[in-house]
């Protein structure tokens, strides 16, 4: 009995993470001002009093204590943020263990990246309109890098190991977040809170409309993935519900309702069937645990170094693309000039022939040579001759 209860507990624990959500992810919104700016400046001492002895010691001690508290608070926040990000990564990569789930996560990430690009383009346009003397070169550079991320997502090889795909997903996500933050920091130096409010109204509906097709594609992928996972879960407990699978594909049931269907199927088993199901569930849970540990080990290894390397590579890639673009433009200009030159040369040749004919004609007139009579214009049917 304990074994069955334990199996049910495992089932209850893993099910909430087994099915993907249909909602598209929130973008990092490159217009949000999430960075707190310190507005309090340190007061400079204007007195001529000299702090000596115990007073000086107490003053230094207070400063050290205050500094230590601030440092501890910052370290605590950093630790909490790191722990929260790690927990979020673990949750998100759970579905990447399956190829269809990896596609879901990558497309959701692409949605977020493209959303940021669309928002960023509107921000740049707004700045150019309202602050025409402000350079937007760096902002455009960041948007180009985000586009490279979207392009990389399109070229993902889903035949790689799940651990490699999970690592690539987290790396791409971290890189896009870093670029979005860099964009926000730059924009914050240019636009005002009033500008942000005006931009938000302009952007919101346009972004949804532009990404409508991708949103539908993600929704379809999520439903297919959830239907596959439901079928797999029901096979492990020895039950099949094709009607429920069809409802999942049509989007009638959401993730929590799907999980409830599996739980009910398990509870309706006989004791012997439950024992067999528990063994299969344990095997699946063990595989999931091994995958998660291996994937997170790859993800956490040299994470910051990988991020720095990727950002540097993006800059180099953009430089190569710019150089290639310039070369193509120069080639096109050169080809266009050659074509124009050939046309002019041809026209020049025709003009030369005509000039020679005119000279000959002029000379014949001077010499008194009779010119050939001009042939009469052919008479059209129905015309009356004079």
mmCIF file of N, CA and C in Angstrom, residues 245-331:
data_model
loop_
_atom_site.group_PDB
_atom_site.id
_atom_site.type_symbol
_atom_site.label_atom_id
_atom_site.label_comp_id
_atom_site.label_asym_id
_atom_site.label_seq_id
_atom_site.Cartn_x
_atom_site.Cartn_y
_atom_site.Cartn_z
ATOM 1 N N UNK A 245 -7.691 12.532 -25.647
ATOM 2 C CA UNK A 245 -6.564 12.967 -26.479
ATOM 3 C C UNK A 245 -7.033 13.919 -27.572
ATOM 4 N N UNK A 246 -8.165 13.583 -28.183
ATOM 5 C CA UNK A 246 -8.723 14.441 -29.228
ATOM 6 C C UNK A 246 -9.126 15.803 -28.663
ATOM 7 N N UNK A 247 -9.693 15.802 -27.451
ATOM 8 C CA UNK A 247 -10.088 17.068 -26.811
ATOM 9 C C UNK A 247 -8.865 17.945 -26.539
ATOM 10 N N UNK A 248 -7.757 17.294 -26.174
ATOM 11 C CA UNK A 248 -6.519 18.045 -25.914
ATOM 12 C C UNK A 248 -6.020 18.694 -27.201
ATOM 13 N N UNK A 249 -6.044 17.929 -28.306
ATOM 14 C CA UNK A 249 -5.584 18.466 -29.587
ATOM 15 C C UNK A 249 -6.446 19.633 -30.060
ATOM 16 N N UNK A 250 -7.717 19.607 -29.685
ATOM 17 C CA UNK A 250 -8.622 20.694 -30.083
ATOM 18 C C UNK A 250 -8.572 21.866 -29.110
ATOM 19 N N UNK A 251 -7.800 21.709 -28.039
ATOM 20 C CA UNK A 251 -7.656 22.809 -27.095
ATOM 21 C C UNK A 251 -8.782 22.929 -26.097
ATOM 22 N N UNK A 252 -9.580 21.879 -25.950
ATOM 23 C CA UNK A 252 -10.702 21.917 -25.003
ATOM 24 C C UNK A 252 -10.201 21.827 -23.567
ATOM 25 N N UNK A 253 -9.136 21.021 -23.352
ATOM 26 C CA UNK A 253 -8.598 20.826 -22.000
ATOM 27 C C UNK A 253 -7.263 21.551 -21.846
ATOM 28 N N UNK A 254 -7.071 22.188 -20.703
ATOM 29 C CA UNK A 254 -5.818 22.853 -20.384
ATOM 30 C C UNK A 254 -4.953 21.929 -19.527
ATOM 31 N N UNK A 255 -3.729 22.374 -19.222
ATOM 32 C CA UNK A 255 -2.738 21.498 -18.582
ATOM 33 C C UNK A 255 -3.217 20.898 -17.265
ATOM 34 N N UNK A 256 -3.825 21.705 -16.396
ATOM 35 C CA UNK A 256 -4.279 21.179 -15.106
ATOM 36 C C UNK A 256 -5.402 20.158 -15.278
ATOM 37 N N UNK A 257 -6.269 20.390 -16.251
ATOM 38 C CA UNK A 257 -7.356 19.444 -16.519
ATOM 39 C C UNK A 257 -6.813 18.140 -17.093
ATOM 40 N N UNK A 258 -5.764 18.249 -17.898
ATOM 41 C CA UNK A 258 -5.131 17.046 -18.451
ATOM 42 C C UNK A 258 -4.522 16.220 -17.325
ATOM 43 N N UNK A 259 -3.802 16.892 -16.431
ATOM 44 C CA UNK A 259 -3.196 16.195 -15.290
ATOM 45 C C UNK A 259 -4.265 15.517 -14.442
ATOM 46 N N UNK A 260 -5.403 16.163 -14.273
ATOM 47 C CA UNK A 260 -6.499 15.586 -13.491
ATOM 48 C C UNK A 260 -7.016 14.308 -14.143
ATOM 49 N N UNK A 261 -7.069 14.284 -15.465
ATOM 50 C CA UNK A 261 -7.509 13.081 -16.182
ATOM 51 C C UNK A 261 -6.577 11.904 -15.892
ATOM 52 N N UNK A 262 -5.262 12.178 -15.854
ATOM 53 C CA UNK A 262 -4.293 11.114 -15.563
ATOM 54 C C UNK A 262 -4.451 10.636 -14.125
ATOM 55 N N UNK A 263 -4.614 11.565 -13.187
ATOM 56 C CA UNK A 263 -4.782 11.185 -11.773
ATOM 57 C C UNK A 263 -6.024 10.315 -11.582
ATOM 58 N N UNK A 264 -7.106 10.708 -12.226
ATOM 59 C CA UNK A 264 -8.343 9.920 -12.108
ATOM 60 C C UNK A 264 -8.160 8.535 -12.705
ATOM 61 N N UNK A 265 -7.435 8.457 -13.830
ATOM 62 C CA UNK A 265 -7.170 7.158 -14.438
ATOM 63 C C UNK A 265 -6.380 6.260 -13.508
ATOM 64 N N UNK A 266 -5.404 6.827 -12.806
ATOM 65 C CA UNK A 266 -4.601 6.055 -11.859
ATOM 66 C C UNK A 266 -5.444 5.581 -10.679
ATOM 67 N N UNK A 267 -6.278 6.437 -10.161
ATOM 68 C CA UNK A 267 -7.090 6.100 -8.986
ATOM 69 C C UNK A 267 -8.113 5.006 -9.285
ATOM 70 N N UNK A 268 -8.502 4.859 -10.542
ATOM 71 C CA UNK A 268 -9.496 3.854 -10.919
ATOM 72 C C UNK A 268 -8.883 2.486 -11.198
ATOM 73 N N UNK A 269 -7.576 2.354 -11.047
ATOM 74 C CA UNK A 269 -6.919 1.067 -11.272
ATOM 75 C C UNK A 269 -7.135 0.133 -10.093
ATOM 76 N N UNK A 270 -7.002 -1.168 -10.366
ATOM 77 C CA UNK A 270 -7.012 -2.149 -9.274
ATOM 78 C C UNK A 270 -5.673 -2.077 -8.552
ATOM 79 N N UNK A 271 -5.583 -2.722 -7.393
ATOM 80 C CA UNK A 271 -4.336 -2.677 -6.620
ATOM 81 C C UNK A 271 -3.160 -3.239 -7.412
ATOM 82 N N UNK A 272 -3.389 -4.350 -8.119
ATOM 83 C CA UNK A 272 -2.322 -4.956 -8.898
ATOM 84 C C UNK A 272 -1.894 -4.039 -10.041
ATOM 85 N N UNK A 273 -2.867 -3.436 -10.696
ATOM 86 C CA UNK A 273 -2.562 -2.512 -11.790
ATOM 87 C C UNK A 273 -1.805 -1.289 -11.277
ATOM 88 N N UNK A 274 -2.166 -0.850 -10.083
ATOM 89 C CA UNK A 274 -1.473 0.295 -9.501
ATOM 90 C C UNK A 274 -0.010 -0.026 -9.228
ATOM 91 N N UNK A 275 0.254 -1.260 -8.745
ATOM 92 C CA UNK A 275 1.638 -1.659 -8.478
ATOM 93 C C UNK A 275 2.466 -1.617 -9.759
ATOM 94 N N UNK A 276 1.890 -2.153 -10.839
ATOM 95 C CA UNK A 276 2.602 -2.156 -12.119
ATOM 96 C C UNK A 276 2.806 -0.727 -12.633
ATOM 97 N N UNK A 277 1.765 0.079 -12.474
ATOM 98 C CA UNK A 277 1.855 1.474 -12.919
ATOM 99 C C UNK A 277 2.909 2.232 -12.126
ATOM 100 N N UNK A 278 2.977 1.958 -10.815
ATOM 101 C CA UNK A 278 3.951 2.633 -9.956
ATOM 102 C C UNK A 278 5.371 2.341 -10.430
ATOM 103 N N UNK A 279 5.645 1.086 -10.797
ATOM 104 C CA UNK A 279 6.981 0.732 -11.279
ATOM 105 C C UNK A 279 7.331 1.505 -12.552
ATOM 106 N N UNK A 280 6.357 1.594 -13.450
ATOM 107 C CA UNK A 280 6.598 2.334 -14.697
ATOM 108 C C UNK A 280 6.774 3.827 -14.424
ATOM 109 N N UNK A 281 5.989 4.347 -13.482
ATOM 110 C CA UNK A 281 6.090 5.766 -13.127
ATOM 111 C C UNK A 281 7.444 6.060 -12.493
ATOM 112 N N UNK A 282 7.915 5.126 -11.642
ATOM 113 C CA UNK A 282 9.228 5.297 -11.013
ATOM 114 C C UNK A 282 10.337 5.342 -12.063
ATOM 115 N N UNK A 283 10.244 4.454 -13.046
ATOM 116 C CA UNK A 283 11.247 4.436 -14.108
ATOM 117 C C UNK A 283 11.263 5.764 -14.861
ATOM 118 N N UNK A 284 10.061 6.265 -15.166
ATOM 119 C CA UNK A 284 9.960 7.533 -15.883
ATOM 120 C C UNK A 284 10.502 8.685 -15.040
ATOM 121 N N UNK A 285 10.169 8.677 -13.744
ATOM 122 C CA UNK A 285 10.644 9.732 -12.844
ATOM 123 C C UNK A 285 12.169 9.702 -12.731
ATOM 124 N N UNK A 286 12.739 8.487 -12.707
ATOM 125 C CA UNK A 286 14.198 8.351 -12.623
ATOM 126 C C UNK A 286 14.863 8.905 -13.884
ATOM 127 N N UNK A 287 14.279 8.599 -15.042
ATOM 128 C CA UNK A 287 14.822 9.120 -16.301
ATOM 129 C C UNK A 287 14.747 10.647 -16.336
ATOM 130 N N UNK A 288 13.616 11.176 -15.864
ATOM 131 C CA UNK A 288 13.440 12.634 -15.839
ATOM 132 C C UNK A 288 14.463 13.285 -14.913
ATOM 133 N N UNK A 289 14.726 12.637 -13.779
ATOM 134 C CA UNK A 289 15.681 13.176 -12.811
ATOM 135 C C UNK A 289 17.103 13.160 -13.382
ATOM 136 N N UNK A 290 17.464 12.057 -14.033
ATOM 137 C CA UNK A 290 18.799 11.952 -14.631
ATOM 138 C C UNK A 290 18.983 13.027 -15.699
ATOM 139 N N UNK A 291 17.964 13.198 -16.534
ATOM 140 C CA UNK A 291 18.034 14.225 -17.583
ATOM 141 C C UNK A 291 18.199 15.608 -16.972
ATOM 142 N N UNK A 292 17.370 15.926 -15.970
ATOM 143 C CA UNK A 292 17.402 17.264 -15.380
ATOM 144 C C UNK A 292 18.760 17.556 -14.759
ATOM 145 N N UNK A 293 19.312 16.583 -14.041
ATOM 146 C CA UNK A 293 20.608 16.789 -13.398
ATOM 147 C C UNK A 293 21.713 16.993 -14.435
ATOM 148 N N UNK A 294 21.681 16.175 -15.499
ATOM 149 C CA UNK A 294 22.703 16.297 -16.544
ATOM 150 C C UNK A 294 22.569 17.625 -17.282
ATOM 151 N N UNK A 295 21.324 18.006 -17.581
ATOM 152 C CA UNK A 295 21.092 19.261 -18.304
ATOM 153 C C UNK A 295 21.507 20.461 -17.467
ATOM 154 N N UNK A 296 21.124 20.470 -16.189
ATOM 155 C CA UNK A 296 21.456 21.603 -15.327
ATOM 156 C C UNK A 296 22.957 21.693 -15.087
ATOM 157 N N UNK A 297 23.641 20.543 -15.058
ATOM 158 C CA UNK A 297 25.098 20.559 -14.894
ATOM 159 C C UNK A 297 25.748 21.271 -16.080
ATOM 160 N N UNK A 298 25.255 20.984 -17.282
ATOM 161 C CA UNK A 298 25.775 21.665 -18.470
ATOM 162 C C UNK A 298 25.423 23.149 -18.462
ATOM 163 N N UNK A 299 24.196 23.445 -18.037
ATOM 164 C CA UNK A 299 23.725 24.833 -18.041
ATOM 165 C C UNK A 299 24.521 25.688 -17.064
ATOM 166 N N UNK A 300 24.765 25.165 -15.858
ATOM 167 C CA UNK A 300 25.414 25.952 -14.810
ATOM 168 C C UNK A 300 26.925 26.063 -14.998
ATOM 169 N N UNK A 301 27.508 25.181 -15.802
ATOM 170 C CA UNK A 301 28.958 25.188 -15.993
ATOM 171 C C UNK A 301 29.385 26.383 -16.850
ATOM 172 N N UNK A 302 30.191 27.275 -16.270
ATOM 173 C CA UNK A 302 30.732 28.444 -16.987
ATOM 174 C C UNK A 302 29.646 29.271 -17.675
ATOM 175 N N UNK A 303 28.521 29.456 -16.984
ATOM 176 C CA UNK A 303 27.381 30.134 -17.597
ATOM 177 C C UNK A 303 27.696 31.578 -17.991
ATOM 178 N N UNK A 304 28.307 32.337 -17.076
ATOM 179 C CA UNK A 304 28.620 33.736 -17.361
ATOM 180 C C UNK A 304 29.657 33.866 -18.473
ATOM 181 N N UNK A 305 30.637 32.956 -18.465
ATOM 182 C CA UNK A 305 31.658 32.991 -19.511
ATOM 183 C C UNK A 305 31.034 32.723 -20.880
ATOM 184 N N UNK A 306 30.097 31.768 -20.910
ATOM 185 C CA UNK A 306 29.422 31.460 -22.174
ATOM 186 C C UNK A 306 28.628 32.659 -22.672
ATOM 187 N N UNK A 307 27.965 33.347 -21.739
ATOM 188 C CA UNK A 307 27.179 34.519 -22.116
ATOM 189 C C UNK A 307 28.078 35.604 -22.708
ATOM 190 N N UNK A 308 29.207 35.870 -22.045
ATOM 191 C CA UNK A 308 30.143 36.882 -22.547
ATOM 192 C C UNK A 308 30.666 36.503 -23.931
ATOM 193 N N UNK A 309 30.975 35.219 -24.096
ATOM 194 C CA UNK A 309 31.482 34.740 -25.385
ATOM 195 C C UNK A 309 30.442 34.904 -26.481
ATOM 196 N N UNK A 310 29.197 34.551 -26.165
ATOM 197 C CA UNK A 310 28.124 34.657 -27.158
ATOM 198 C C UNK A 310 27.910 36.111 -27.579
ATOM 199 N N UNK A 311 27.909 37.017 -26.615
ATOM 200 C CA UNK A 311 27.708 38.431 -26.932
ATOM 201 C C UNK A 311 28.838 38.961 -27.810
ATOM 202 N N UNK A 312 30.068 38.527 -27.509
ATOM 203 C CA UNK A 312 31.211 38.933 -28.321
ATOM 204 C C UNK A 312 31.088 38.373 -29.740
ATOM 205 N N UNK A 313 30.664 37.114 -29.832
ATOM 206 C CA UNK A 313 30.498 36.492 -31.144
ATOM 207 C C UNK A 313 29.418 37.190 -31.961
ATOM 208 N N UNK A 314 28.365 37.664 -31.285
ATOM 209 C CA UNK A 314 27.306 38.396 -31.996
ATOM 210 C C UNK A 314 27.876 39.672 -32.625
ATOM 211 N N UNK A 315 28.710 40.376 -31.864
ATOM 212 C CA UNK A 315 29.315 41.604 -32.385
ATOM 213 C C UNK A 315 30.180 41.303 -33.603
ATOM 214 N N UNK A 316 30.959 40.232 -33.515
ATOM 215 C CA UNK A 316 31.824 39.853 -34.634
ATOM 216 C C UNK A 316 30.996 39.430 -35.845
ATOM 217 N N UNK A 317 29.904 38.708 -35.578
ATOM 218 C CA UNK A 317 29.034 38.262 -36.667
ATOM 219 C C UNK A 317 28.395 39.457 -37.376
ATOM 220 N N UNK A 318 27.955 40.438 -36.592
ATOM 221 C CA UNK A 318 27.372 41.650 -37.179
ATOM 222 C C UNK A 318 28.393 42.393 -38.032
ATOM 223 N N UNK A 319 29.641 42.444 -37.541
ATOM 224 C CA UNK A 319 30.704 43.124 -38.295
ATOM 225 C C UNK A 319 30.938 42.420 -39.633
ATOM 226 N N UNK A 320 30.939 41.073 -39.609
ATOM 227 C CA UNK A 320 31.124 40.308 -40.854
ATOM 228 C C UNK A 320 29.971 40.549 -41.823
ATOM 229 N N UNK A 321 28.747 40.562 -41.272
ATOM 230 C CA UNK A 321 27.577 40.797 -42.117
ATOM 231 C C UNK A 321 27.620 42.187 -42.738
ATOM 232 N N UNK A 322 28.026 43.174 -41.938
ATOM 233 C CA UNK A 322 28.116 44.546 -42.444
ATOM 234 C C UNK A 322 29.155 44.636 -43.563
ATOM 235 N N UNK A 323 30.291 43.945 -43.357
ATOM 236 C CA UNK A 323 31.349 43.950 -44.370
ATOM 237 C C UNK A 323 30.870 43.274 -45.652
ATOM 238 N N UNK A 324 30.161 42.122 -45.467
ATOM 239 C CA UNK A 324 29.637 41.405 -46.627
ATOM 240 C C UNK A 324 28.608 42.256 -47.377
ATOM 241 N N UNK A 325 27.775 42.937 -46.597
ATOM 242 C CA UNK A 325 26.748 43.798 -47.188
ATOM 243 C C UNK A 325 27.387 44.918 -47.996
ATOM 244 N N UNK A 326 28.455 45.486 -47.427
ATOM 245 C CA UNK A 326 29.157 46.568 -48.119
ATOM 246 C C UNK A 326 29.796 46.057 -49.404
ATOM 247 N N UNK A 327 30.375 44.846 -49.335
ATOM 248 C CA UNK A 327 30.994 44.261 -50.526
ATOM 249 C C UNK A 327 29.953 44.016 -51.613
ATOM 250 N N UNK A 328 28.778 43.488 -51.188
ATOM 251 C CA UNK A 328 27.710 43.244 -52.157
ATOM 252 C C UNK A 328 27.253 44.549 -52.798
ATOM 253 N N UNK A 329 27.141 45.586 -51.965
ATOM 254 C CA UNK A 329 26.725 46.886 -52.493
ATOM 255 C C UNK A 329 27.741 47.425 -53.495
ATOM 256 N N UNK A 330 29.041 47.271 -53.148
ATOM 257 C CA UNK A 330 30.083 47.741 -54.050
ATOM 258 C C UNK A 330 30.041 46.963 -55.366
ATOM 259 N N UNK A 331 29.805 45.653 -55.270
ATOM 260 C CA UNK A 331 29.715 44.821 -56.473
ATOM 261 C C UNK A 331 28.540 45.254 -57.338
#
